[in-house]
Amino acid sequence: SAINVFQAALLQASITNDRGAQFCGGSLYQGRYIVTAAHCVDFIASPSEVAVLVGNRTLSTTSQGKRIEVTSIKIHPAWNPNSEDSDVAVLTLAETVTTPKSAVLAARGSDPAAGTINTVSGWGNTESTPAYPTELRSVDVPVVSRTTCNGASSYGGAVSSTMYCAGATGKDSCQGDSGGPATTSSSSSTPYNTLTGIVSWGNGCADAGFPGVYARVGDPANYDFIVAATQDPTNG
Ligand code: ARG
């Protein structure tokens, strides 16, 4: 699977060890924002509690990337922690970076077709006995139709149009990957540059019949929220 170069790590700002500080993923957007999941940041009292690591594949005390302060946190106004609807947030960084490359948003209104391959990445749990890797991991997973995913032996109707499913038995995102990217390719010359989904929730991890559930970036309200949150003149 490809490397999601715009992968970011959300860190607890007070912890200097990156591996110890990492609690979620995110995607660099326009060099100055991080698109992540609302559930990753809805409990944060102040943006100063969060820092972001960009350009890094290894979480260690001597990191190759850049740790950047967060100046604002915006949560989708329709975020619903009970239904997990609209699980999208945007962080503003204290500085603009030119490397790595930023993500491209999936088209407004787009909904990934069943079978489309997504590359999903993060530093989240890789085992049933929790194991958190230091190196960024990624996996290719097929999109599962909303109809199948809402079946009686799967999520039984819990997957709304602000979400979509992707995964296969043994292949999934997991705890610690939340907020991170699920990507597709807009062309062969720009592999996996398009942010199609945001790691959101699931029943267990990689279990048969229960794929990962992703916030759908192409959902019109999700898309419009991201665009508005990254164009607000009060962001500077
Ligand atoms: N909510 C989890 C987190 O906070 C992500 C769960 C994703 N689960 C899954 N089976 N894909 O890290």
Short mmCIF file of C-alpha atoms and ligand atoms in Angstrom, two decimals:
data_model
loop_
_atom_site.label_atom_id
_atom_site.label_comp_id
_atom_site.label_asym_id
_atom_site.label_seq_id
_atom_site.Cartn_x
_atom_site.Cartn_y
_atom_site.Cartn_z
CA SER A 1 0.00 0.00 0.00
CA ALA A 2 1.08 3.56 -0.70
CA ILE A 3 2.35 6.06 1.85
CA ASN A 4 -0.09 8.78 2.83
CA VAL A 5 2.52 11.56 2.83
CA PHE A 6 0.13 14.07 4.37
CA GLN A 7 -0.46 11.82 7.40
CA ALA A 8 -0.19 13.79 10.64
CA ALA A 9 -0.04 12.64 14.26
CA LEU A 10 -2.08 14.45 16.92
CA LEU A 11 -0.01 14.71 20.10
CA GLN A 12 -0.65 15.72 23.68
CA ALA A 13 1.43 18.92 23.76
CA SER A 14 2.65 18.34 27.32
CA ILE A 15 4.34 15.01 26.47
CA THR A 16 7.72 15.32 24.74
CA ASN A 17 8.04 11.67 23.61
CA ASP A 18 6.12 11.49 20.33
CA ARG A 19 5.12 7.83 20.74
CA GLY A 20 3.81 8.51 24.24
CA ALA A 21 2.05 11.68 23.14
CA GLN A 22 0.26 10.36 20.00
CA PHE A 23 -3.50 9.88 20.42
CA CYS A 24 -5.01 10.24 16.93
CA GLY A 25 -4.16 10.79 13.27
CA GLY A 26 -4.97 13.57 10.85
CA SER A 27 -4.31 14.86 7.34
CA LEU A 28 -2.38 18.00 6.37
CA TYR A 29 -4.51 20.30 4.23
CA GLN A 30 -3.42 23.51 2.49
CA GLY A 31 -0.16 23.38 4.48
CA ARG A 32 -1.83 24.98 7.43
CA TYR A 33 -4.72 22.81 8.60
CA ILE A 34 -5.25 19.30 9.89
CA VAL A 35 -8.43 17.48 8.94
CA THR A 36 -9.23 14.95 11.68
CA ALA A 37 -12.14 13.30 13.50
CA ALA A 38 -14.40 15.30 15.85
CA HIS A 39 -14.24 12.50 18.45
CA CYS A 40 -10.46 12.99 18.61
CA VAL A 41 -10.73 16.56 19.87
CA ASP A 42 -14.23 17.15 21.26
CA PHE A 43 -12.96 16.78 24.86
CA ILE A 44 -10.00 19.18 24.48
CA ALA A 45 -10.36 22.30 26.64
CA SER A 46 -7.77 24.46 24.85
CA PRO A 47 -5.96 24.20 21.47
CA SER A 48 -2.67 24.62 23.37
CA GLU A 49 -3.16 21.09 24.76
CA VAL A 50 -2.64 19.68 21.24
CA ALA A 51 0.40 19.64 18.97
CA VAL A 52 0.71 18.10 15.53
CA LEU A 53 3.55 16.16 13.97
CA VAL A 54 3.82 16.39 10.17
CA GLY A 55 6.30 14.84 7.75
CA ASN A 56 7.08 12.01 10.13
CA ARG A 57 6.85 8.27 9.61
CA THR A 58 8.56 7.33 12.88
CA LEU A 59 7.31 8.32 16.31
CA SER A 60 10.34 8.64 18.55
CA THR A 61 12.02 11.19 20.77
CA THR A 62 14.33 12.11 17.85
CA SER A 63 11.76 12.67 15.15
CA GLN A 64 12.49 13.61 11.55
CA GLY A 65 9.34 15.67 11.22
CA LYS A 66 8.08 18.88 12.65
CA ARG A 67 6.06 19.39 15.82
CA ILE A 68 3.73 22.36 15.37
CA GLU A 69 1.40 24.13 17.80
CA VAL A 70 -2.34 24.24 17.22
CA THR A 71 -4.09 27.62 17.42
CA SER A 72 -7.71 26.65 16.87
CA ILE A 73 -9.98 23.62 16.90
CA LYS A 74 -13.22 23.64 14.90
CA ILE A 75 -15.73 20.80 15.23
CA HIS A 76 -18.46 20.04 12.68
CA PRO A 77 -21.62 21.66 14.09
CA ALA A 78 -23.62 18.50 13.32
CA TRP A 79 -21.15 16.17 15.10
CA ASN A 80 -23.23 13.69 17.11
CA PRO A 81 -21.27 11.50 19.55
CA ASN A 82 -24.24 9.13 19.95
CA SER A 83 -24.73 8.33 16.27
CA GLU A 84 -21.11 9.23 15.28
CA ASP A 85 -22.58 11.36 12.49
CA SER A 86 -20.40 14.13 11.01
CA ASP A 87 -17.20 12.98 12.77
CA VAL A 88 -15.05 15.77 11.31
CA ALA A 89 -12.89 18.52 12.85
CA VAL A 90 -10.32 20.99 11.53
CA LEU A 91 -7.26 22.19 13.45
CA THR A 92 -5.39 25.35 12.46
CA LEU A 93 -1.60 25.21 12.79
CA ALA A 94 0.56 28.01 14.17
CA GLU A 95 2.59 28.01 10.95
CA THR A 96 2.21 27.05 7.30
CA VAL A 97 4.42 24.26 5.98
CA THR A 98 5.40 23.56 2.37
CA THR A 99 6.45 19.96 3.01
CA PRO A 100 5.01 17.40 3.07
CA LYS A 101 2.38 17.73 0.36
CA SER A 102 -1.18 18.41 1.47
CA ALA A 103 -4.19 16.21 0.85
CA VAL A 104 -6.72 16.90 -1.90
CA LEU A 105 -10.36 16.63 -0.78
CA ALA A 106 -12.63 14.06 -2.43
CA ALA A 107 -15.16 15.80 -4.70
CA ARG A 108 -18.21 17.38 -3.06
CA GLY A 109 -21.08 14.89 -3.28
CA SER A 110 -18.84 11.91 -4.06
CA ASP A 111 -19.47 8.59 -2.35
CA PRO A 112 -16.85 5.87 -2.87
CA ALA A 113 -18.22 2.89 -4.80
CA ALA A 114 -18.20 -0.58 -3.30
CA GLY A 115 -14.92 -2.32 -4.09
CA THR A 116 -12.90 0.90 -4.46
CA ILE A 117 -9.56 0.42 -2.73
CA ASN A 118 -8.73 2.84 0.08
CA THR A 119 -5.30 3.13 1.65
CA VAL A 120 -5.72 3.70 5.39
CA SER A 121 -2.80 4.59 7.66
CA GLY A 122 -1.82 5.37 11.21
CA TRP A 123 0.09 4.48 14.35
CA GLY A 124 -2.88 2.72 15.91
CA ASN A 125 -3.24 -0.69 17.48
CA THR A 126 -2.13 -3.61 15.29
CA GLU A 127 -3.04 -6.60 17.49
CA SER A 128 -5.85 -8.01 19.63
CA THR A 129 -3.43 -7.66 22.55
CA PRO A 130 -2.86 -3.93 22.10
CA ALA A 131 0.39 -3.15 20.28
CA TYR A 132 1.17 0.37 19.12
CA PRO A 133 3.80 0.63 16.37
CA THR A 134 6.43 3.35 16.19
CA GLU A 135 6.57 3.20 12.37
CA LEU A 136 3.58 4.43 10.37
CA ARG A 137 1.56 1.47 9.08
CA SER A 138 -0.89 1.34 6.19
CA VAL A 139 -3.30 -1.16 4.71
CA ASP A 140 -5.38 -1.34 1.53
CA VAL A 141 -9.05 -2.04 2.17
CA PRO A 142 -12.06 -2.31 -0.17
CA VAL A 143 -15.11 -0.09 0.28
CA VAL A 144 -18.15 -2.10 1.43
CA SER A 145 -21.54 -0.89 0.20
CA ARG A 146 -23.68 0.97 2.75
CA THR A 147 -26.44 -1.57 2.14
CA THR A 148 -24.19 -4.51 3.04
CA CYS A 149 -22.66 -2.62 5.95
CA ASN A 150 -26.13 -1.85 7.33
CA GLY A 151 -27.20 -5.49 7.12
CA ALA A 152 -28.74 -7.23 10.12
CA SER A 153 -25.54 -9.25 10.74
CA SER A 154 -23.39 -6.12 10.37
CA TYR A 155 -24.13 -2.58 11.60
CA GLY A 156 -27.92 -2.86 11.24
CA GLY A 157 -28.61 0.67 10.03
CA ALA A 158 -26.05 2.63 12.07
CA VAL A 159 -24.04 3.68 8.99
CA SER A 160 -25.53 6.96 7.74
CA SER A 161 -24.82 8.89 4.56
CA THR A 162 -22.18 10.98 6.41
CA MET A 163 -20.17 7.74 6.73
CA TYR A 164 -19.02 4.80 4.63
CA CYS A 165 -17.54 1.38 5.33
CA ALA A 166 -14.23 -0.10 4.18
CA GLY A 167 -12.37 -3.16 5.34
CA ALA A 168 -11.99 -6.91 5.12
CA THR A 169 -11.48 -9.65 7.68
CA GLY A 170 -8.01 -9.06 9.10
CA LYS A 171 -7.59 -5.68 7.39
CA ASP A 172 -8.75 -2.55 9.20
CA SER A 173 -7.89 0.58 11.08
CA CYS A 174 -8.12 0.39 14.88
CA GLN A 175 -7.81 2.40 18.12
CA GLY A 176 -5.25 5.17 17.72
CA ASP A 177 -5.82 5.46 13.96
CA SER A 178 -8.87 7.69 14.40
CA GLY A 179 -8.82 10.99 12.58
CA GLY A 180 -6.30 9.65 10.07
CA PRO A 181 -6.68 9.32 6.31
CA ALA A 182 -8.45 6.87 4.05
CA THR A 183 -7.28 7.77 0.55
CA THR A 184 -7.95 7.04 -3.09
CA SER A 185 -6.10 8.05 -6.26
CA SER A 186 -7.42 10.84 -8.46
CA SER A 187 -5.06 9.68 -11.25
CA SER A 188 -2.12 7.32 -11.70
CA SER A 189 0.28 10.26 -11.54
CA THR A 190 -1.08 11.31 -8.15
CA PRO A 191 -1.45 8.03 -6.27
CA TYR A 192 -3.42 8.12 -3.06
CA ASN A 193 -3.47 11.91 -2.81
CA THR A 194 -7.21 12.20 -2.33
CA LEU A 195 -8.70 12.27 1.16
CA THR A 196 -11.87 10.20 0.83
CA GLY A 197 -12.45 9.22 4.45
CA ILE A 198 -11.49 9.91 8.06
CA VAL A 199 -11.01 6.97 10.46
CA SER A 200 -14.06 7.12 12.73
CA TRP A 201 -15.39 3.94 14.40
CA GLY A 202 -15.97 0.20 14.22
CA ASN A 203 -17.12 -2.83 16.15
CA GLY A 204 -13.81 -4.31 17.30
CA CYS A 205 -11.07 -4.21 14.67
CA ALA A 206 -10.72 -6.32 11.51
CA ASP A 207 -13.52 -8.66 12.64
CA ALA A 208 -15.51 -10.59 10.02
CA GLY A 209 -18.68 -8.71 9.02
CA PHE A 210 -17.65 -5.48 10.73
CA PRO A 211 -15.55 -3.25 8.46
CA GLY A 212 -14.16 0.08 9.64
CA VAL A 213 -16.47 3.07 9.40
CA TYR A 214 -15.12 6.34 7.99
CA ALA A 215 -16.44 9.89 7.96
CA ARG A 216 -17.25 10.58 4.31
CA VAL A 217 -15.30 13.64 3.09
CA GLY A 218 -17.53 13.91 -0.04
CA ASP A 219 -20.69 14.18 2.05
CA PRO A 220 -21.88 17.69 1.11
CA ALA A 221 -22.16 18.95 4.70
CA ASN A 222 -18.83 17.39 5.71
CA TYR A 223 -17.13 18.87 2.64
CA ASP A 224 -18.67 22.31 3.16
CA PHE A 225 -17.61 22.31 6.81
CA ILE A 226 -13.98 21.59 5.88
CA VAL A 227 -13.95 24.28 3.19
CA ALA A 228 -15.53 26.87 5.51
CA ALA A 229 -13.18 26.00 8.40
CA THR A 230 -10.15 26.47 6.16
CA GLN A 231 -11.26 29.74 4.57
CA ASP A 232 -12.35 31.64 7.66
CA PRO A 233 -10.47 34.99 7.58
CA THR A 234 -10.18 34.89 11.38
CA ASN A 235 -7.77 32.01 10.85
CA GLY A 236 -5.32 34.69 9.65
N1 ARG B 1 -12.45 5.14 17.36
C1 ARG B 1 -11.15 4.60 17.13
C2 ARG B 1 -10.10 5.60 17.55
O1 ARG B 1 -10.45 6.49 18.28
C3 ARG B 1 -10.97 4.12 15.73
C4 ARG B 1 -11.74 2.90 15.52
C5 ARG B 1 -11.67 2.41 14.15
N2 ARG B 1 -12.15 1.09 14.25
C6 ARG B 1 -12.17 0.24 13.23
N3 ARG B 1 -12.56 -0.98 13.45
N4 ARG B 1 -11.80 0.63 12.03
O2 ARG B 1 -8.92 5.46 17.32
#
